Short mmCIF file of C-alpha atoms and ligand atoms in Angstrom, two decimals:
data_model
loop_
_atom_site.label_atom_id
_atom_site.label_comp_id
_atom_site.label_asym_id
_atom_site.label_seq_id
_atom_site.Cartn_x
_atom_site.Cartn_y
_atom_site.Cartn_z
CA UNK A 1075 8.96 11.62 -16.30
CA UNK A 1076 5.32 10.66 -15.79
CA UNK A 1077 3.27 12.59 -13.23
CA UNK A 1078 2.26 9.17 -11.92
CA UNK A 1079 4.15 7.28 -9.24
CA UNK A 1080 3.23 3.72 -8.33
CA UNK A 1081 0.21 5.01 -6.32
CA UNK A 1082 -1.25 7.73 -8.52
CA UNK A 1083 -0.21 11.39 -8.40
CA UNK A 1084 1.33 12.66 -5.16
CA UNK A 1085 3.42 15.62 -3.98
CA UNK A 1086 3.72 18.74 -1.84
CA UNK A 1087 0.54 20.82 -1.64
CA UNK A 1088 0.73 24.02 -3.77
CA UNK A 1089 4.06 22.89 -5.26
CA UNK A 1090 3.87 19.57 -7.11
CA UNK A 1091 0.11 19.39 -6.53
CA UNK A 1092 -1.05 22.84 -7.59
CA UNK A 1093 -4.61 24.14 -7.71
CA UNK A 1094 -4.37 24.14 -11.53
CA UNK A 1095 -3.30 20.50 -11.58
CA UNK A 1096 -6.26 19.51 -9.37
CA UNK A 1097 -8.69 21.27 -11.72
CA UNK A 1098 -6.99 19.60 -14.71
CA UNK A 1099 -7.24 16.15 -13.07
CA UNK A 1100 -11.01 16.70 -12.85
CA UNK A 1101 -11.17 17.75 -16.50
CA UNK A 1102 -8.97 14.86 -17.67
CA UNK A 1103 -10.96 12.22 -15.79
CA UNK A 1104 -14.20 13.91 -16.90
CA UNK A 1105 -13.17 13.67 -20.56
CA UNK A 1106 -13.04 9.85 -20.23
CA UNK A 1107 -15.63 8.94 -17.56
CA UNK A 1108 -19.20 10.10 -17.10
CA UNK A 1109 -20.04 8.96 -13.53
CA UNK A 1110 -17.32 9.38 -10.91
CA UNK A 1111 -17.26 8.91 -7.12
CA UNK A 1112 -14.78 10.85 -4.94
CA UNK A 1113 -13.50 10.48 -1.41
CA UNK A 1114 -10.79 12.17 0.61
CA UNK A 1115 -8.75 11.51 3.75
CA UNK A 1116 -8.48 13.98 6.64
CA UNK A 1117 -5.78 16.26 5.17
CA UNK A 1118 -6.25 20.03 5.54
CA UNK A 1119 -6.01 20.44 1.75
CA UNK A 1120 -8.58 17.71 0.99
CA UNK A 1121 -11.70 19.86 0.81
CA UNK A 1122 -9.90 22.43 -1.36
CA UNK A 1123 -8.67 19.89 -3.88
CA UNK A 1124 -12.03 18.11 -3.88
CA UNK A 1125 -13.80 21.33 -4.89
CA UNK A 1126 -11.40 21.82 -7.82
CA UNK A 1127 -11.55 18.23 -9.01
CA UNK A 1128 -15.37 18.32 -8.80
CA UNK A 1129 -15.41 21.57 -10.83
CA UNK A 1130 -13.21 19.96 -13.48
CA UNK A 1131 -15.49 16.90 -13.64
CA UNK A 1132 -18.71 18.95 -13.87
CA UNK A 1133 -17.24 21.23 -16.55
CA UNK A 1134 -16.66 18.16 -18.75
CA UNK A 1135 -20.29 17.11 -18.41
CA UNK A 1136 -19.52 14.38 -15.84
CA UNK A 1137 -21.68 13.68 -12.78
CA UNK A 1138 -19.68 13.67 -9.52
CA UNK A 1139 -20.65 11.79 -6.34
CA UNK A 1140 -19.00 13.13 -3.18
CA UNK A 1141 -18.58 10.38 -0.55
CA UNK A 1142 -16.85 12.72 1.93
CA UNK A 1143 -14.02 11.78 4.29
CA UNK A 1144 -13.54 8.00 3.99
CA UNK A 1145 -10.75 5.45 3.81
CA UNK A 1146 -9.21 4.50 0.47
CA UNK A 1147 -10.62 0.94 0.54
CA UNK A 1148 -14.07 2.38 1.35
CA UNK A 1149 -13.85 4.64 -1.71
CA UNK A 1150 -12.62 1.81 -3.93
CA UNK A 1151 -15.49 -0.40 -2.69
CA UNK A 1152 -17.99 2.36 -3.58
CA UNK A 1153 -16.32 2.64 -6.99
CA UNK A 1154 -17.81 -0.73 -8.04
CA UNK A 1155 -20.98 1.12 -9.08
CA UNK A 1156 -19.17 3.90 -10.98
CA UNK A 1157 -17.01 4.43 -14.07
CA UNK A 1158 -14.11 5.16 -11.73
CA UNK A 1159 -13.27 6.32 -8.20
CA UNK A 1160 -10.93 9.15 -7.19
CA UNK A 1161 -9.35 9.19 -3.74
CA UNK A 1162 -7.77 12.45 -2.62
CA UNK A 1163 -4.95 11.33 -0.32
CA UNK A 1164 -1.19 11.18 0.16
CA UNK A 1165 -1.58 7.85 1.99
CA UNK A 1166 1.18 7.48 4.63
CA UNK A 1167 3.02 10.73 3.72
CA UNK A 1168 3.11 13.67 6.19
CA UNK A 1169 0.33 16.31 6.24
CA UNK A 1170 1.94 18.77 3.81
CA UNK A 1171 1.53 16.22 1.01
CA UNK A 1172 -1.57 15.33 -0.96
CA UNK A 1173 -2.45 13.56 -4.18
CA UNK A 1174 -4.98 11.43 -6.04
CA UNK A 1175 -5.33 7.66 -6.35
CA UNK A 1176 -7.38 6.44 -9.34
CA UNK A 1177 -9.54 3.29 -9.06
CA UNK A 1178 -11.23 1.00 -11.56
CA UNK A 1179 -14.60 -0.59 -10.65
CA UNK A 1180 -12.90 -3.98 -10.00
CA UNK A 1181 -10.70 -2.50 -7.22
CA UNK A 1182 -7.51 -2.28 -9.27
CA UNK A 1183 -5.73 1.06 -9.51
CA UNK A 1184 -5.46 2.59 -13.00
CA UNK A 1185 -3.36 0.31 -15.21
CA UNK A 1186 -0.26 1.47 -17.09
CA UNK A 1187 -2.25 2.21 -20.24
CA UNK A 1188 -4.72 4.36 -18.26
CA UNK A 1189 -1.94 6.14 -16.37
CA UNK A 1190 -0.17 6.97 -19.65
CA UNK A 1191 -3.42 8.24 -21.15
CA UNK A 1192 -4.07 10.49 -18.13
CA UNK A 1193 -0.48 11.71 -18.18
CA UNK A 1194 -0.83 12.70 -21.84
CA UNK A 1195 -4.11 14.56 -21.24
CA UNK A 1196 -2.62 16.45 -18.27
CA UNK A 1197 0.35 17.57 -20.36
CA UNK A 1198 -1.62 18.60 -23.47
CA UNK A 1199 -4.25 20.50 -21.44
CA UNK A 1200 -6.60 21.11 -24.38
CA UNK A 1201 -9.80 20.20 -22.55
CA UNK A 1202 -13.15 20.90 -24.17
CA UNK A 1203 -15.86 22.07 -21.74
CA UNK A 1204 -19.40 20.75 -22.07
CA UNK A 1205 -22.06 23.11 -23.43
CA UNK A 1206 -23.86 25.07 -20.68
CA UNK A 1207 -26.89 22.75 -20.71
CA UNK A 1208 -24.73 19.57 -20.39
CA UNK A 1209 -22.70 20.60 -17.32
CA UNK A 1210 -22.55 17.74 -14.80
CA UNK A 1211 -24.40 17.49 -11.48
CA UNK A 1212 -22.83 17.06 -8.02
CA UNK A 1213 -24.51 14.48 -5.75
CA UNK A 1214 -23.80 13.55 -2.15
CA UNK A 1215 -23.03 9.85 -1.71
CA UNK A 1216 -23.72 9.01 1.91
CA UNK A 1217 -23.78 5.22 2.19
CA UNK A 1218 -20.19 4.31 1.32
CA UNK A 1219 -19.07 3.60 4.91
CA UNK A 1220 -22.07 1.44 5.85
CA UNK A 1221 -21.85 -0.50 2.56
CA UNK A 1222 -18.15 -1.24 3.03
CA UNK A 1223 -18.68 -2.16 6.68
CA UNK A 1224 -21.57 -4.53 5.92
CA UNK A 1225 -19.56 -6.27 3.19
CA UNK A 1226 -16.65 -6.92 5.58
CA UNK A 1227 -18.94 -7.99 8.45
CA UNK A 1228 -20.69 -10.62 6.36
CA UNK A 1229 -17.38 -11.92 4.98
CA UNK A 1230 -15.36 -12.05 8.23
CA UNK A 1231 -17.84 -12.91 10.99
CA UNK A 1232 -17.70 -12.27 14.73
CA UNK A 1233 -15.01 -11.68 17.34
CA UNK A 1234 -15.19 -11.07 21.11
CA UNK A 1235 -11.69 -9.80 21.87
CA UNK A 1236 -10.51 -6.52 23.42
CA UNK A 1237 -8.79 -4.38 20.80
CA UNK A 1238 -7.11 -0.97 20.73
CA UNK A 1239 -7.44 0.84 17.39
CA UNK A 1240 -5.06 3.68 16.50
CA UNK A 1241 -6.50 5.62 13.54
CA UNK A 1242 -3.63 8.15 13.62
CA UNK A 1243 -6.11 11.01 13.01
CA UNK A 1244 -6.67 9.54 9.53
CA UNK A 1245 -9.64 8.45 7.45
CA UNK A 1246 -10.37 5.14 9.21
CA UNK A 1247 -11.83 6.98 12.25
CA UNK A 1248 -15.37 6.41 10.90
CA UNK A 1249 -15.07 2.74 10.03
CA UNK A 1250 -12.58 0.45 11.81
CA UNK A 1251 -13.65 1.12 15.45
CA UNK A 1252 -17.36 0.78 14.54
CA UNK A 1253 -16.81 -2.32 12.42
CA UNK A 1254 -14.89 -4.09 15.21
CA UNK A 1255 -17.59 -3.12 17.72
CA UNK A 1256 -20.29 -4.50 15.39
CA UNK A 1257 -18.29 -7.75 15.18
CA UNK A 1258 -18.57 -8.02 18.96
CA UNK A 1259 -15.18 -6.67 20.07
CA UNK A 1260 -14.58 -4.41 23.03
CA UNK A 1261 -12.95 -1.41 21.33
CA UNK A 1262 -10.67 1.28 22.75
CA UNK A 1263 -9.83 4.04 20.27
CA UNK A 1264 -6.69 6.13 19.97
CA UNK A 1265 -6.36 9.23 17.78
CA UNK A 1266 -9.83 8.66 16.34
CA UNK A 1267 -10.53 12.37 15.90
CA UNK A 1268 -9.99 13.35 12.23
CA UNK A 1269 -7.20 15.93 11.99
CA UNK A 1270 -5.14 16.49 8.84
CA UNK A 1271 -2.28 18.01 10.82
CA UNK A 1272 -1.70 14.51 12.23
CA UNK A 1273 -0.87 15.88 15.72
CA UNK A 1274 -0.74 12.46 17.42
CA UNK A 1275 1.79 10.64 15.28
CA UNK A 1276 3.16 10.44 11.71
CA UNK A 1277 0.68 8.65 9.40
CA UNK A 1278 2.96 5.69 8.56
CA UNK A 1279 2.16 2.78 10.94
CA UNK A 1280 5.77 1.84 11.72
CA UNK A 1281 7.01 0.68 15.13
CA UNK A 1282 8.67 4.00 15.90
CA UNK A 1283 5.36 5.86 15.32
CA UNK A 1284 3.28 3.50 17.48
CA UNK A 1285 4.71 3.84 20.99
CA UNK A 1286 1.35 5.07 22.39
CA UNK A 1287 -0.51 2.12 20.88
CA UNK A 1288 2.05 -0.34 22.27
CA UNK A 1289 1.77 1.22 25.74
CA UNK A 1290 -2.02 1.25 25.62
CA UNK A 1291 -2.31 -2.40 24.57
CA UNK A 1292 -0.15 -3.35 27.56
CA UNK A 1293 -1.82 -1.07 30.12
CA UNK A 1294 -5.37 -2.06 29.13
CA UNK A 1295 -4.44 -5.76 28.83
CA UNK A 1296 -5.92 -5.82 25.32
CA UNK A 1297 -5.70 -8.87 23.05
CA UNK A 1298 -4.74 -6.87 19.98
CA UNK A 1299 -3.62 -3.43 18.77
CA UNK A 1300 -4.44 -2.19 15.27
CA UNK A 1301 -2.80 0.76 13.48
CA UNK A 1302 -3.65 2.35 10.13
CA UNK A 1303 -1.93 4.86 7.88
CA UNK A 1304 -3.62 8.12 6.82
CA UNK A 1305 -5.98 6.55 4.28
CA UNK A 1306 -6.46 3.03 5.66
CA UNK A 1307 -5.08 0.87 2.88
CA UNK A 1308 -2.35 -0.14 5.33
CA UNK A 1309 -2.63 -1.97 8.64
CA UNK A 1310 -0.03 -3.17 11.14
CA UNK A 1311 -0.59 -4.69 14.59
CA UNK A 1312 0.57 -5.13 18.19
CA UNK A 1313 0.21 -8.48 19.98
CA UNK A 1314 -1.16 -9.03 23.51
CA UNK A 1315 2.39 -8.89 24.88
CA UNK A 1316 2.84 -5.39 23.46
CA UNK A 1317 5.15 -6.51 20.66
CA UNK A 1318 4.92 -4.69 17.32
CA UNK A 1319 3.84 -7.09 14.58
CA UNK A 1320 4.99 -5.35 11.41
CA UNK A 1321 4.52 -5.92 7.71
CA UNK A 1322 6.92 -8.84 7.20
CA UNK A 1323 5.40 -10.83 10.11
CA UNK A 1324 1.81 -10.08 9.09
CA UNK A 1325 2.57 -11.05 5.50
CA UNK A 1326 3.60 -14.47 6.82
CA UNK A 1327 0.66 -14.74 9.24
CA UNK A 1328 -1.92 -13.88 6.55
CA UNK A 1329 -0.14 -16.17 4.06
CA UNK A 1330 -0.48 -19.12 6.46
CA UNK A 1331 -4.15 -18.27 6.93
CA UNK A 1332 -5.14 -17.61 3.32
CA UNK A 1333 -2.84 -19.38 0.88
CA UNK A 1334 -3.45 -22.80 -0.64
CA UNK A 1335 -2.28 -22.53 -4.24
CA UNK A 1336 -0.54 -19.21 -4.80
CA UNK A 1337 0.50 -15.91 -3.25
CA UNK A 1338 1.83 -12.64 -4.70
CA UNK A 1339 4.53 -10.60 -2.94
CA UNK A 1340 7.02 -7.94 -4.09
CA UNK A 1341 10.65 -8.84 -4.83
CA UNK A 1342 11.83 -7.49 -1.46
CA UNK A 1343 9.58 -9.77 0.65
CA UNK A 1344 11.20 -12.32 2.96
CA UNK A 1345 12.00 -15.89 1.85
CA UNK A 1346 10.10 -17.00 4.97
CA UNK A 1347 7.04 -16.93 2.68
CA UNK A 1348 8.49 -19.64 0.42
CA UNK A 1349 9.29 -21.83 3.42
CA UNK A 1350 5.87 -21.37 5.09
CA UNK A 1351 3.85 -22.56 2.09
CA UNK A 1352 6.21 -24.98 0.30
CA UNK A 1353 3.42 -26.41 -1.82
CA UNK A 1354 2.16 -23.03 -3.07
CA UNK A 1355 3.54 -20.95 -5.90
CA UNK A 1356 5.07 -17.63 -4.79
CA UNK A 1357 4.89 -14.92 -7.49
CA UNK A 1358 7.17 -11.90 -7.07
CA UNK A 1359 6.35 -8.51 -8.58
CA UNK A 1360 7.76 -5.01 -8.70
CA UNK A 1361 7.52 -3.13 -5.39
CA UNK A 1362 4.13 -1.35 -5.20
CA UNK A 1363 0.64 -2.59 -4.28
CA UNK A 1364 -0.58 -1.70 -7.79
CA UNK A 1365 1.67 -4.41 -9.21
CA UNK A 1366 0.73 -6.92 -6.51
CA UNK A 1367 -2.99 -6.34 -7.28
CA UNK A 1368 -2.52 -6.77 -11.03
CA UNK A 1369 -0.55 -9.99 -10.54
CA UNK A 1370 -3.17 -11.41 -8.14
CA UNK A 1371 -5.81 -10.88 -10.80
CA UNK A 1372 -3.63 -12.39 -13.54
CA UNK A 1373 -2.64 -15.48 -11.50
CA UNK A 1374 -5.97 -15.85 -9.67
CA UNK A 1375 -3.87 -15.97 -6.48
CA UNK A 1376 -5.34 -16.59 -3.01
CA UNK A 1377 -3.73 -13.58 -1.37
CA UNK A 1378 -1.07 -10.91 -1.82
CA UNK A 1379 0.56 -8.19 0.21
CA UNK A 1380 3.58 -6.04 0.89
CA UNK A 1381 5.89 -5.75 3.91
CA UNK A 1382 4.87 -2.06 3.96
CA UNK A 1383 1.50 -3.19 5.41
CA UNK A 1384 -0.85 -3.41 2.42
CA UNK A 1385 -3.04 -6.53 2.21
CA UNK A 1386 -5.15 -7.73 -0.70
CA UNK A 1387 -7.78 -10.43 -0.13
CA UNK A 1388 -9.16 -11.21 -3.60
CA UNK A 1389 -12.14 -13.18 -2.22
CA UNK A 1390 -13.23 -9.75 -0.92
CA UNK A 1391 -11.78 -7.27 -3.43
CA UNK A 1392 -8.63 -6.36 -5.39
CA UNK A 1393 -8.03 -3.03 -3.61
CA UNK A 1394 -5.58 -3.21 -0.66
CA UNK A 1395 -7.89 -3.08 2.36
CA UNK A 1396 -6.42 -2.32 5.79
CA UNK A 1397 -9.92 -2.25 7.31
CA UNK A 1398 -10.72 -5.75 6.08
CA UNK A 1399 -7.30 -6.90 7.31
CA UNK A 1400 -8.01 -5.45 10.78
CA UNK A 1401 -11.36 -7.30 10.97
CA UNK A 1402 -9.86 -10.58 9.76
CA UNK A 1403 -7.03 -10.35 12.29
CA UNK A 1404 -9.55 -9.63 15.09
CA UNK A 1405 -11.45 -12.74 14.02
CA UNK A 1406 -8.25 -14.84 13.96
CA UNK A 1407 -7.17 -13.56 17.38
CA UNK A 1408 -10.56 -14.57 18.84
CA UNK A 1409 -9.47 -18.18 18.19
CA UNK A 1410 -5.74 -17.98 19.00
CA UNK A 1411 -3.49 -15.33 20.55
CA UNK A 1412 -1.58 -13.13 18.08
CA UNK A 1413 1.72 -13.95 19.83
CA UNK A 1414 1.05 -17.63 19.01
CA UNK A 1415 0.59 -16.81 15.31
CA UNK A 1416 3.70 -14.61 15.37
CA UNK A 1417 5.90 -17.13 17.17
CA UNK A 1418 5.11 -19.76 14.54
CA UNK A 1419 6.79 -17.62 11.90
CA UNK A 1420 10.57 -17.98 11.66
CA UNK A 1421 12.75 -14.89 11.34
CA UNK A 1422 15.81 -15.00 9.12
CA UNK A 1423 18.72 -12.61 9.47
CA UNK A 1424 18.75 -9.75 6.96
CA UNK A 1425 21.01 -6.89 6.04
CA UNK A 1426 19.71 -3.79 4.25
CA UNK A 1427 21.94 -0.92 3.10
CA UNK A 1428 21.59 2.12 0.81
CA UNK A 1429 24.35 3.66 -1.32
CA UNK A 1430 24.04 7.19 -2.70
CA UNK A 1431 25.08 7.96 -6.26
CA UNK A 1432 25.34 10.98 -8.53
CA UNK A 1433 21.92 11.16 -10.30
CA UNK A 1434 23.69 12.18 -13.53
CA UNK A 1435 25.34 8.76 -13.63
CA UNK A 1436 22.06 6.84 -13.37
CA UNK A 1437 22.19 5.40 -16.90
CA UNK A 1438 25.79 4.18 -16.74
CA UNK A 1439 25.18 2.71 -13.27
CA UNK A 1440 22.17 0.77 -14.51
CA UNK A 1441 24.16 -0.57 -17.45
CA UNK A 1442 27.10 -1.60 -15.27
CA UNK A 1443 24.80 -3.28 -12.73
CA UNK A 1444 23.04 -5.18 -15.48
CA UNK A 1445 26.32 -6.52 -16.79
CA UNK A 1446 27.84 -7.45 -13.45
CA UNK A 1447 24.75 -8.82 -11.71
CA UNK A 1448 23.97 -10.92 -14.77
CA UNK A 1449 27.30 -12.74 -14.46
CA UNK A 1450 27.02 -13.69 -10.76
CA UNK A 1451 26.60 -17.47 -10.45
CA UNK A 1452 23.23 -18.14 -8.75
CA UNK A 1453 20.29 -20.53 -8.82
CA UNK A 1454 17.82 -18.07 -10.31
CA UNK A 1455 17.75 -14.40 -11.26
CA UNK A 1456 14.57 -12.26 -11.36
CA UNK A 1457 14.66 -8.79 -12.95
CA UNK A 1458 11.07 -7.53 -12.54
CA UNK A 1459 12.42 -4.79 -10.23
CA UNK A 1460 16.20 -4.53 -10.01
CA UNK A 1461 18.14 -7.78 -9.75
CA UNK A 1462 17.05 -10.49 -7.32
CA UNK A 1463 19.51 -13.35 -7.09
CA UNK A 1464 18.44 -16.59 -5.46
CA UNK A 1465 21.25 -18.61 -3.87
CA UNK A 1466 21.30 -21.77 -1.86
CA UNK A 1467 19.92 -20.76 1.58
CA UNK A 1468 19.56 -17.06 0.75
CA UNK A 1469 19.03 -14.23 -1.72
CA UNK A 1470 20.14 -10.71 -2.58
CA UNK A 1471 18.23 -7.82 -4.14
CA UNK A 1472 19.87 -4.81 -5.78
CA UNK A 1473 17.53 -2.09 -6.98
CA UNK A 1474 17.48 1.65 -7.55
CA UNK A 1475 15.22 3.50 -5.12
CA UNK A 1476 12.09 5.00 -6.72
CA UNK A 1477 12.28 8.16 -4.63
CA UNK A 1478 15.97 9.10 -4.26
CA UNK A 1479 19.32 8.51 -6.04
CA UNK A 1480 20.31 5.44 -4.07
CA UNK A 1481 21.17 1.82 -4.77
CA UNK A 1482 19.44 -0.42 -2.25
CA UNK A 1483 20.98 -3.74 -1.33
CA UNK A 1484 19.00 -6.28 0.68
CA UNK A 1485 20.32 -9.70 1.68
CA UNK A 1486 18.53 -12.44 3.58
CA UNK A 1487 19.62 -15.99 4.42
CA UNK A 1488 18.86 -18.78 6.84
CA UNK A 1489 22.04 -18.13 8.81
CA UNK A 1490 23.98 -15.00 9.69
CA UNK A 1491 27.09 -16.57 8.19
CA UNK A 1492 25.35 -16.91 4.79
CA UNK A 1493 24.08 -13.30 5.02
CA UNK A 1494 27.68 -12.16 5.52
CA UNK A 1495 28.97 -14.23 2.61
CA UNK A 1496 26.29 -13.11 0.16
CA UNK A 1497 26.51 -9.50 1.32
CA UNK A 1498 30.28 -9.46 0.85
CA UNK A 1499 30.11 -10.67 -2.75
CA UNK A 1500 27.26 -8.39 -3.86
CA UNK A 1501 28.55 -5.37 -1.95
CA UNK A 1502 31.85 -5.62 -3.83
CA UNK A 1503 29.91 -5.38 -7.11
CA UNK A 1504 27.99 -2.31 -5.91
CA UNK A 1505 31.23 -0.67 -4.75
CA UNK A 1506 32.78 -1.42 -8.12
CA UNK A 1507 29.86 0.09 -10.02
CA UNK A 1508 29.95 3.27 -7.91
CA UNK A 1509 33.70 3.73 -8.26
MG1 MG B 1834 -2.06 4.37 2.37
#
């Protein structure tokens, strides 16, 4: 198994992400790149891991530039001027996790070839230190936030709405509220004190974690609520009626706003997208913003995103940017209420279920699924990530979870009756395979 997941290296502090591994990551990156910028989110282990990664970089003769506590998109934006950027974060995971995301100067995360190369270096561990007179130098890099903010301001423009921003004690505390204020918004902040224990709420910006934001938007009669995850590559929203506007809805709203020719979404995104932009080409990738970003670049697509809340605007940059998304939404809401955008988007019935299996049987399950799913009569089958079957008026997706031994089945259709029919036929295959 590679040390790399779909968003870099991540795990429990001191267990999967040991002090030795952090030092080795610095050495491995330093053996390939000579000028590296680093940032970190607000986690309690961030400073500790930064020191080790910096030591590893310097020992290889690489110059390190410490940009401090910043959001992931801010770090990636700074990375344009460097050989690569390292972000110390576990994104939306709880506080006891940490990890590293690796960024290329164009805003794309390390590609498969680069991930494999890093993985090999980290396993071999035969790093050669620089000679004493070639040891690298550590610099402070202080302008990353203002540079990122200015770039977004000049791209998005002004807004005069009232907005509540919930930073969830994460890394966006020093950018999103200030950016929105500079745009002309009246800003009320929630949880904008950096605290890696995440005392206010869990870092993932899901509806269940945002009850305070929802209440505050209503009680202050704000036009918009914005929520980020721990490192700010994600953004979800609340409309002026206090309704949570999650990833699936925002994906549709941004698609309507941005897409003329083509859009990139993962295989589990709603078919509402296809119906909203019937003239555009919808490309579907594996689940993971890394894959969405790569496909956007390959297809020269107008926009791409994930129902999890990551948004990529290629006219700005290829890194998922929750801060840019927040500014753009504030601009849009200055022209039309968010509830109006949301109500324009249809909602189709869905059913999502998970089925546990014995991890030892993984191989035989995959083989059986491949055989059986391949023989289901359908209009089109996509196998970039599991099996996605397109039917008349609906679709089904069967895939193995990336994080636990579970088969996930998702069905969506225009009517509940069709959801039931499709679910019944695919569920019987899954049951059969697990028998
Ligand atoms: Mg994140």
